[in-house]
Short mmCIF file of C-alpha atoms and ligand atoms in Angstrom, two decimals:
data_model
loop_
_atom_site.label_atom_id
_atom_site.label_comp_id
_atom_site.label_asym_id
_atom_site.label_seq_id
_atom_site.Cartn_x
_atom_site.Cartn_y
_atom_site.Cartn_z
CA MET Y 645 0.08 0.21 -0.03
CA ASN Y 646 1.70 3.16 -0.38
CA PHE Y 647 1.73 6.81 1.11
CA LYS Y 648 -1.12 8.30 -0.65
CA VAL Y 649 -3.56 5.37 -0.75
CA LEU Y 650 -2.82 4.82 2.99
CA VAL Y 651 -3.28 8.52 4.14
CA LEU Y 652 -7.09 8.81 2.29
CA LEU Y 653 -7.27 5.40 5.06
CA LEU Y 654 -6.93 7.09 7.49
CA CYS Y 655 -8.70 10.38 7.27
CA ASN Y 656 -12.09 7.89 5.96
CA LEU Y 657 -11.28 6.23 8.58
CA ARG Y 658 -11.31 9.67 10.62
CA ALA Y 659 -14.19 11.20 9.30
CA ILE Y 660 -16.47 7.74 9.35
CA LEU Y 661 -16.11 7.71 13.00
CA ASN Y 662 -16.83 10.91 13.50
CA GLY Y 663 -19.99 10.03 12.20
CA LEU Y 664 -18.77 11.90 8.37
CA GLU Y 665 -18.77 10.20 5.11
CA TYR Y 666 -17.41 11.87 1.99
CA LYS Y 667 -15.13 10.92 -1.25
CA VAL Y 668 -11.51 12.69 -1.36
CA ASN Y 669 -11.76 14.52 -4.40
CA GLY Y 670 -15.03 14.13 -6.00
CA GLY Y 671 -18.14 12.10 -6.09
CA SER Y 672 -21.50 11.61 -4.49
CA HIS Y 673 -21.75 12.81 -1.42
CA LYS Y 674 -24.77 11.59 1.30
CA LEU Y 675 -23.74 13.39 5.23
CA PRO Y 676 -26.50 14.01 7.12
CA PRO Y 677 -26.98 18.10 8.32
CA MET Y 678 -24.76 19.64 9.68
CA LEU Y 679 -24.14 23.63 11.37
CA PHE Y 680 -20.62 24.80 10.39
CA LEU Y 681 -20.01 27.82 12.06
CA GLY Y 682 -17.77 30.37 10.12
CA ILE Y 683 -14.76 33.12 11.99
CA GLU Y 684 -13.65 35.42 9.26
CA SER Y 685 -11.23 38.11 11.36
CA SER Y 686 -8.59 38.83 7.79
CA CYS Y 687 -9.19 42.86 7.95
CA ASP Y 688 -11.31 44.99 9.47
CA GLU Y 689 -14.81 42.44 9.22
CA THR Y 690 -15.26 40.84 12.17
CA GLY Y 691 -18.30 37.62 10.50
CA VAL Y 692 -19.55 35.46 12.24
CA ALA Y 693 -21.72 32.61 10.84
CA LEU Y 694 -23.50 29.32 10.80
CA VAL Y 695 -24.61 27.72 8.36
CA GLN Y 696 -26.59 24.76 8.10
CA THR Y 697 -26.01 22.01 4.76
CA GLN Y 698 -29.12 20.24 4.00
CA ALA Y 699 -29.35 16.23 2.73
CA THR Y 700 -31.12 17.92 -1.41
CA GLY Y 701 -30.20 21.45 -2.27
CA ALA Y 702 -27.34 24.02 -1.22
CA PRO Y 703 -26.29 25.07 2.46
CA ARG Y 704 -28.29 27.38 3.95
CA LEU Y 705 -27.89 30.39 6.70
CA LEU Y 706 -28.99 30.21 9.35
CA SER Y 707 -27.40 33.17 11.28
CA HIS Y 708 -25.06 35.91 10.71
CA ALA Y 709 -22.68 38.59 12.82
CA LEU Y 710 -20.62 41.43 11.11
CA PHE Y 711 -18.65 44.77 13.55
CA SER Y 712 -17.01 47.00 11.21
CA GLN Y 713 -14.28 47.76 11.77
CA ILE Y 714 -14.63 51.45 9.40
CA ASP Y 715 -14.84 53.92 11.53
CA MET Y 716 -12.26 52.57 13.93
CA HIS Y 717 -9.29 53.24 10.91
CA GLN Y 718 -11.53 55.90 9.14
CA ALA Y 719 -9.48 58.26 10.86
CA TYR Y 720 -5.89 56.69 9.63
CA GLY Y 721 -7.04 56.67 6.13
CA GLY Y 722 -7.21 52.74 5.71
CA VAL Y 723 -6.13 49.36 8.27
CA VAL Y 724 -4.03 49.79 11.36
CA PRO Y 725 -3.04 46.35 11.65
CA GLU Y 726 -2.25 45.93 15.53
CA LEU Y 727 -5.55 47.44 15.81
CA ALA Y 728 -7.81 45.80 13.32
CA SER Y 729 -6.37 42.48 15.64
CA ARG Y 730 -6.61 44.11 18.80
CA ASP Y 731 -10.58 44.50 17.93
CA HIS Y 732 -11.33 41.55 16.51
CA ILE Y 733 -10.03 40.06 20.24
CA LYS Y 734 -12.77 42.18 21.32
CA ARG Y 735 -15.07 40.99 18.69
CA VAL Y 736 -15.91 37.56 17.76
CA ILE Y 737 -17.61 35.82 21.37
CA PRO Y 738 -19.81 38.51 21.59
CA LEU Y 739 -20.84 38.20 18.27
CA THR Y 740 -19.74 34.28 18.61
CA ARG Y 741 -23.45 34.61 21.25
CA GLU Y 742 -25.33 36.67 18.87
CA VAL Y 743 -25.28 34.64 16.46
CA LEU Y 744 -25.92 30.63 18.80
CA LYS Y 745 -29.21 32.78 20.04
CA ASN Y 746 -30.51 34.61 17.04
CA ALA Y 747 -30.63 30.98 15.30
CA GLN Y 748 -31.72 29.25 18.53
CA ILE Y 749 -28.73 26.93 18.27
CA ASP Y 750 -26.60 26.11 21.54
CA LEU Y 751 -22.72 26.14 20.89
CA ASN Y 752 -22.31 22.01 21.38
CA GLN Y 753 -25.07 21.72 18.44
CA VAL Y 754 -22.01 23.17 16.25
CA ASP Y 755 -20.60 20.54 14.10
CA VAL Y 756 -16.70 22.17 12.25
CA VAL Y 757 -15.65 25.37 13.50
CA ALA Y 758 -14.51 26.62 10.40
CA TYR Y 759 -12.38 29.55 9.86
CA THR Y 760 -10.43 32.42 7.55
CA ARG Y 761 -6.41 31.71 7.63
CA GLY Y 762 -5.85 33.77 5.05
CA PRO Y 763 -4.56 35.65 2.80
CA GLY Y 764 -5.27 38.86 5.62
CA LEU Y 765 -3.30 40.57 8.21
CA ALA Y 766 -1.50 37.77 9.57
CA GLY Y 767 -2.78 38.70 13.77
CA ALA Y 768 -6.12 39.27 12.13
CA LEU Y 769 -5.97 35.98 10.53
CA LEU Y 770 -4.47 34.62 13.86
CA VAL Y 771 -7.44 35.62 16.05
CA GLY Y 772 -9.70 33.61 14.68
CA ALA Y 773 -8.31 30.55 13.85
CA GLY Y 774 -6.45 30.78 17.82
CA VAL Y 775 -10.52 31.40 18.56
CA GLY Y 776 -11.70 28.01 16.14
CA CYS Y 777 -9.28 25.81 17.42
CA ALA Y 778 -10.21 26.26 20.54
CA LEU Y 779 -13.17 26.35 20.01
CA GLY Y 780 -13.21 23.09 18.53
CA ALA Y 781 -10.42 21.93 21.14
CA ALA Y 782 -13.18 23.02 23.67
CA LEU Y 783 -16.51 20.93 22.13
CA ASN Y 784 -14.76 18.27 20.18
CA LYS Y 785 -15.64 19.27 17.14
CA PRO Y 786 -13.13 18.98 13.79
CA VAL Y 787 -12.24 22.34 12.44
CA LEU Y 788 -11.99 23.73 8.98
CA GLY Y 789 -9.04 26.99 7.48
CA VAL Y 790 -10.71 28.60 5.02
CA HIS Y 791 -9.37 30.50 1.38
CA HIS Y 792 -10.94 34.12 2.18
CA LEU Y 793 -11.16 33.97 -1.36
CA GLU Y 794 -13.15 30.91 -2.07
CA GLY Y 795 -15.08 32.25 -0.13
CA HIS Y 796 -16.27 35.32 -1.31
CA LEU Y 797 -16.30 33.28 -4.97
CA LEU Y 798 -18.88 30.77 -3.47
CA SER Y 799 -20.84 33.52 -1.45
CA PRO Y 800 -23.00 34.51 -4.55
CA PHE Y 801 -24.35 30.92 -3.14
CA LEU Y 802 -26.17 31.81 -0.11
CA SER Y 803 -28.67 34.02 -2.61
CA ASP Y 804 -32.49 33.53 -3.49
CA ASP Y 805 -30.89 33.17 -7.31
CA PRO Y 806 -28.05 30.77 -6.34
CA PRO Y 807 -25.92 30.18 -9.30
CA GLU Y 808 -25.69 26.69 -10.64
CA PHE Y 809 -22.04 24.88 -11.85
CA PRO Y 810 -19.49 26.03 -14.14
CA PHE Y 811 -19.29 29.14 -15.16
CA VAL Y 812 -17.15 31.60 -14.63
CA ALA Y 813 -16.27 34.20 -11.73
CA LEU Y 814 -15.09 37.48 -11.73
CA LEU Y 815 -13.27 37.79 -8.34
CA VAL Y 816 -12.89 41.61 -8.04
CA SER Y 817 -11.70 42.36 -4.16
CA GLY Y 818 -9.81 45.01 -1.99
CA GLY Y 819 -6.49 42.99 -3.34
CA HIS Y 820 -7.37 40.14 -5.48
CA THR Y 821 -9.50 40.75 -9.00
CA GLN Y 822 -9.11 37.18 -11.36
CA LEU Y 823 -11.34 36.14 -13.46
CA MET Y 824 -11.92 32.20 -13.14
CA ARG Y 825 -13.67 29.52 -14.77
CA VAL Y 826 -15.24 27.49 -12.17
CA GLU Y 827 -16.24 23.76 -12.38
CA ALA Y 828 -16.68 23.40 -9.50
CA VAL Y 829 -15.65 23.11 -5.61
CA GLY Y 830 -12.07 23.02 -5.44
CA ALA Y 831 -12.34 23.06 -9.09
CA TYR Y 832 -10.83 26.89 -10.15
CA GLU Y 833 -9.45 27.77 -13.03
CA ILE Y 834 -8.00 31.98 -13.43
CA LEU Y 835 -8.03 33.21 -17.09
CA GLY Y 836 -6.11 36.65 -15.93
CA GLU Y 837 -5.84 39.06 -12.83
CA THR Y 838 -4.34 42.08 -12.37
CA VAL Y 839 -0.99 42.39 -12.71
CA ASP Y 840 -0.30 44.92 -10.36
CA ASP Y 841 -3.34 46.85 -8.30
CA ALA Y 842 -6.79 45.15 -8.01
CA ALA Y 843 -10.34 46.49 -8.64
CA GLY Y 844 -10.64 47.72 -5.14
CA GLU Y 845 -7.50 49.33 -4.25
CA ALA Y 846 -8.48 51.43 -7.60
CA PHE Y 847 -11.04 52.32 -6.88
CA ASP Y 848 -9.57 53.54 -2.76
CA LYS Y 849 -6.40 55.13 -4.02
CA SER Y 850 -8.45 57.20 -6.34
CA ALA Y 851 -11.07 58.12 -3.81
CA LYS Y 852 -7.82 58.60 -1.56
CA LEU Y 853 -6.20 61.48 -3.81
CA MET Y 854 -9.88 62.45 -3.86
CA GLY Y 855 -9.79 63.28 -0.71
CA LEU Y 856 -12.84 60.99 -0.51
CA GLY Y 857 -12.37 59.07 2.76
CA TYR Y 858 -11.93 55.04 3.05
CA PRO Y 859 -13.04 52.23 1.90
CA GLY Y 860 -13.29 54.79 -1.17
CA GLY Y 861 -14.93 52.43 -3.27
CA PRO Y 862 -18.72 53.02 -1.51
CA ALA Y 863 -17.20 56.47 -1.38
CA LEU Y 864 -16.42 57.50 -4.46
CA SER Y 865 -19.71 55.39 -6.10
CA LYS Y 866 -21.49 57.93 -4.39
CA CYS Y 867 -19.86 60.62 -4.97
CA ALA Y 868 -19.41 60.03 -9.13
CA GLU Y 869 -23.50 60.27 -8.42
CA THR Y 870 -24.27 63.32 -9.24
CA GLY Y 871 -20.84 63.76 -11.29
CA ASN Y 872 -20.28 62.92 -15.78
CA SER Y 873 -17.63 60.51 -15.95
CA LEU Y 874 -17.35 61.82 -19.22
CA ALA Y 875 -15.58 64.78 -18.30
CA PHE Y 876 -11.95 63.68 -18.38
CA LYS Y 877 -10.69 61.05 -20.69
CA LEU Y 878 -8.67 58.10 -18.40
CA PRO Y 879 -7.63 55.62 -20.22
CA ARG Y 880 -8.76 51.84 -19.86
CA PRO Y 881 -5.59 49.48 -18.83
CA LEU Y 882 -5.17 46.56 -21.30
CA LEU Y 883 -7.90 47.29 -22.39
CA HIS Y 884 -7.21 45.73 -25.46
CA SER Y 885 -3.80 43.10 -24.53
CA GLY Y 886 -5.83 39.98 -25.86
CA ASP Y 887 -5.85 38.35 -22.56
CA LEU Y 888 -8.49 38.63 -18.91
CA ASP Y 889 -5.40 40.25 -17.67
CA PHE Y 890 -5.67 44.31 -15.50
CA SER Y 891 -3.63 46.56 -14.84
CA PHE Y 892 -5.25 49.58 -12.48
CA ALA Y 893 -2.05 51.23 -11.46
CA GLY Y 894 -1.86 53.43 -14.23
CA LEU Y 895 -5.38 54.73 -14.74
CA LYS Y 896 -4.30 55.64 -10.88
CA THR Y 897 -1.66 57.42 -11.46
CA SER Y 898 -3.48 59.80 -14.85
CA VAL Y 899 -6.78 60.09 -11.13
CA LEU Y 900 -3.56 61.99 -9.18
CA THR Y 901 -1.94 64.00 -12.72
CA GLN Y 902 -6.13 65.04 -12.57
CA ALA Y 903 -6.75 66.24 -9.10
CA ASN Y 904 -3.18 68.26 -8.93
CA LYS Y 905 -4.00 69.35 -12.29
CA LEU Y 906 -7.48 70.56 -10.40
CA GLY Y 907 -6.04 71.97 -7.76
CA ASP Y 908 -7.90 73.53 -4.55
CA SER Y 909 -10.83 73.54 -7.43
CA LEU Y 910 -11.27 69.78 -6.52
CA HIS Y 911 -12.18 70.32 -3.59
CA ASP Y 912 -14.65 73.52 -4.37
CA VAL Y 913 -18.28 72.46 -3.71
CA ASN Y 914 -19.08 75.55 -6.12
CA THR Y 915 -17.30 73.13 -9.45
CA THR Y 916 -18.66 68.94 -10.29
CA HIS Y 917 -14.69 68.64 -10.62
CA LYS Y 918 -14.72 65.81 -7.76
CA ALA Y 919 -18.10 64.84 -8.74
CA ASP Y 920 -16.69 64.13 -12.71
CA LEU Y 921 -13.91 63.06 -11.66
CA ALA Y 922 -15.03 60.23 -8.92
CA ALA Y 923 -17.91 59.49 -11.74
CA SER Y 924 -15.53 58.70 -14.18
CA THR Y 925 -12.39 57.08 -12.73
CA GLU Y 926 -15.21 55.04 -12.19
CA ALA Y 927 -16.30 54.98 -15.51
CA ALA Y 928 -13.52 53.54 -16.45
CA ILE Y 929 -12.70 51.50 -14.00
CA VAL Y 930 -16.07 48.92 -13.88
CA GLU Y 931 -15.44 49.12 -18.57
CA VAL Y 932 -12.24 47.57 -17.56
CA LEU Y 933 -14.04 44.85 -15.93
CA LEU Y 934 -17.21 44.58 -17.74
CA LYS Y 935 -14.74 43.93 -21.39
CA LYS Y 936 -12.37 41.43 -20.07
CA SER Y 937 -16.05 40.09 -18.13
CA MET Y 938 -17.62 39.35 -21.65
CA ALA Y 939 -14.23 38.83 -23.32
CA ALA Y 940 -13.68 35.61 -20.65
CA LEU Y 941 -17.55 33.90 -21.68
CA LYS Y 942 -16.56 34.13 -25.01
CA LEU Y 943 -13.72 32.55 -25.06
CA THR Y 944 -15.20 29.98 -22.76
CA GLY Y 945 -18.19 29.48 -23.94
CA MET Y 946 -20.40 30.26 -20.80
CA ARG Y 947 -23.74 30.80 -20.47
CA ARG Y 948 -23.09 32.27 -16.72
CA LEU Y 949 -21.63 34.83 -14.31
CA VAL Y 950 -20.43 34.14 -11.16
CA VAL Y 951 -19.12 38.43 -9.33
CA ALA Y 952 -18.00 38.39 -5.92
CA GLY Y 953 -15.78 40.27 -4.21
CA GLY Y 954 -16.18 44.21 -2.41
CA VAL Y 955 -16.36 45.82 -5.49
CA GLY Y 956 -19.16 44.13 -6.96
CA ALA Y 957 -21.22 45.79 -4.61
CA ASN Y 958 -20.30 48.53 -7.61
CA ARG Y 959 -24.29 49.60 -8.71
CA LEU Y 960 -22.85 51.34 -11.28
CA LEU Y 961 -20.94 47.40 -12.71
CA ARG Y 962 -23.38 45.76 -11.79
CA LYS Y 963 -26.27 47.69 -14.72
CA GLN Y 964 -23.37 48.02 -16.97
CA LEU Y 965 -22.57 43.45 -16.07
CA ASN Y 966 -26.60 43.11 -16.42
CA GLU Y 967 -27.02 44.91 -20.48
CA ALA Y 968 -24.17 43.11 -21.78
CA CYS Y 969 -25.68 39.85 -20.25
CA GLN Y 970 -28.33 40.18 -21.00
CA LYS Y 971 -27.76 40.99 -25.31
CA VAL Y 972 -25.67 37.37 -25.75
CA GLY Y 973 -27.96 35.98 -22.71
CA VAL Y 974 -25.87 35.01 -19.96
CA ARG Y 975 -27.30 34.40 -16.50
CA VAL Y 976 -25.35 36.79 -13.95
CA HIS Y 977 -25.26 36.19 -10.00
CA TYR Y 978 -24.31 38.24 -7.39
CA PRO Y 979 -24.02 37.53 -3.67
CA GLU Y 980 -26.25 39.50 -1.63
CA LEU Y 981 -25.05 43.50 -1.56
CA HIS Y 982 -24.18 42.69 2.49
CA LEU Y 983 -22.48 40.13 1.26
CA CYS Y 984 -20.65 41.17 -1.06
CA THR Y 985 -17.49 42.36 1.47
CA ASP Y 986 -15.83 39.70 4.18
CA ASN Y 987 -18.37 37.98 6.16
CA GLY Y 988 -18.77 35.22 8.35
CA ALA Y 989 -21.31 33.64 6.11
CA MET Y 990 -18.87 33.18 3.73
CA ILE Y 991 -16.32 31.29 5.00
CA ALA Y 992 -19.21 29.22 7.32
CA MET Y 993 -20.57 28.21 3.36
CA ALA Y 994 -17.19 28.00 1.23
CA ALA Y 995 -16.81 25.39 4.27
CA ALA Y 996 -19.84 23.54 4.23
CA MET Y 997 -19.74 23.03 0.13
CA ARG Y 998 -16.01 21.82 0.25
CA VAL Y 999 -16.97 19.06 2.83
CA GLN Y 1000 -20.13 18.85 1.65
CA ALA Y 1001 -18.29 17.73 -2.65
CA GLY Y 1002 -15.90 15.98 -0.58
CA GLN Y 1003 -13.25 18.49 -1.32
CA GLN Y 1004 -11.53 19.25 1.97
CA ALA Y 1005 -12.04 17.06 5.44
CA PRO Y 1006 -12.54 19.23 8.74
CA GLN Y 1007 -9.30 18.42 11.67
CA PHE Y 1008 -9.14 16.99 14.67
CA ASP Y 1009 -5.78 18.70 14.87
CA TYR Y 1010 -5.78 22.52 16.78
CA SER Y 1011 -2.71 22.76 15.85
CA PHE Y 1012 -3.29 26.61 13.41
CA ASP Y 1013 -1.19 28.57 10.64
CA VAL Y 1014 -2.59 30.92 9.25
CA LYS Y 1015 -0.83 32.17 5.67
CA PRO Y 1016 -1.65 36.14 4.78
CA ARG Y 1017 0.41 35.60 1.66
CA TRP Y 1018 -1.83 32.51 -0.42
CA PRO Y 1019 -3.00 32.60 -4.09
CA LEU Y 1020 -5.44 30.54 -4.56
CA SER Y 1021 -4.12 28.03 -7.48
CA HIS Y 1022 -2.30 26.21 -3.69
CA ILE Y 1023 -6.14 24.69 -2.71
CA LEU Y 1024 -6.93 23.88 -6.61
CA THR Y 1025 -7.28 20.34 -6.17
CA ALA Y 1026 -5.15 17.99 -8.68
CA SER Y 1027 -8.43 16.24 -10.28
CA HIS Y 1028 -9.96 18.62 -12.17
O1 LIG M 1319 -13.73 41.70 -1.29
P1 LIG M 1319 -13.96 43.00 0.79
O2 LIG M 1319 -15.02 43.72 1.31
O3 LIG M 1319 -12.72 42.58 1.11
C1 LIG M 1319 -10.87 42.05 0.15
O4 LIG M 1319 -11.59 40.46 0.72
O5 LIG M 1319 -10.59 42.75 0.02
O6 LIG M 1319 -13.70 43.94 -0.65
C2 LIG M 1319 -13.56 45.08 -0.24
C3 LIG M 1319 -12.92 45.94 -1.55
C4 LIG M 1319 -12.73 47.22 -1.20
O7 LIG M 1319 -11.75 47.84 -2.15
C5 LIG M 1319 -13.65 48.79 -1.56
O8 LIG M 1319 -13.85 50.32 -1.93
C6 LIG M 1319 -14.39 48.13 -2.77
O9 LIG M 1319 -14.46 46.06 -1.53
N1 LIG M 1319 -15.67 48.63 -2.30
C7 LIG M 1319 -16.37 48.95 -3.29
C8 LIG M 1319 -17.74 48.99 -3.00
N2 LIG M 1319 -17.91 48.72 -1.78
C9 LIG M 1319 -16.72 47.86 -1.32
N3 LIG M 1319 -15.65 49.39 -4.82
C10 LIG M 1319 -16.50 49.84 -5.57
N4 LIG M 1319 -18.21 50.05 -5.02
C11 LIG M 1319 -18.24 50.06 -3.99
N5 LIG M 1319 -20.07 49.85 -4.30
ZN1 LIG M 1320 -12.59 39.86 1.17
#
């Protein structure tokens, strides 16, 4: 018997002993309904949630609670890692109590504790991982470390209109911009990604230099509502590159150049300069995301698009994607608006879907590490 077979056998034995029945790398899985407690603490939001798998169909969200640190970091114009970690420590247990109370679930009923293992801020991740593993050990229940981006990617399955596999995914968060071919849970192929700044970063950095505060995406988008998107000619980086990669660093530089040219008049409330620059910036970012997503759909021949991550909350992006996809008969799915940005529900959901699909077994080993840098490609299954 070779080593791999022995490991698989031991994994299966352990799972069966603990009332789970699953197969590694695909296949059918008859698992009894299980309760997943999800903890997210990778950046500036503490999120906790309870998701329950069902005999048939997608897991469902029983309850979730979130504490956003935005007010605390606003004074600094961005996330201060040390403050973030300290605040996660304060919030995570009260939020867990709140979630259990709202769902009328006793802590002992939780079957699996899931936490965000990375990527993210090391200190912040350690809080969720530490609490998750401590809870698991105290309850003698298994734990599972989840990839934050997979959480975002699978978050549309929590919506009233969940997608079906396969689909093209546009993952647009604060630190990542990727187009992916998604065949199943764990079977993701990166079709293109940003070579420098992420779309969320382009929103955040542009907003900051316009004096719009943090987080920049929603602030810039709000300011853009009354602006003219044709007022400033801004670049659409890599729009005609012929591939599915993105680049947003040059756009930010152009916004800076325009802002410098405007000088004090940018902030003059008697002009529309700020709204115009915001609208022009938003239009540039959205156009690139739109055109590359449509190109990815064309390339793959897929009829379904899933948008996930914080920038997926952007109204203009949703409007333009809806219109373009409707024209070519493609269905678009988004997470619920309040689940676009970081939350515990997506972590519990990703864990539940992974276990249900037999992609990952929860562990009874409570030693943990976190992965501040963790490419999504590292969790792909070799079988797809
Ligand atoms: O996914 P997320 O919550 O965190 C990461 O994993 O990075 O994404 C946060 C990003 C920030 O860059 C924020 O400015 C952006 O999402 N964002 C938006 C909007 N809401 C959040 N960008 C554009 N329009 C929005 N409405
Ligand atoms: Zn995120």
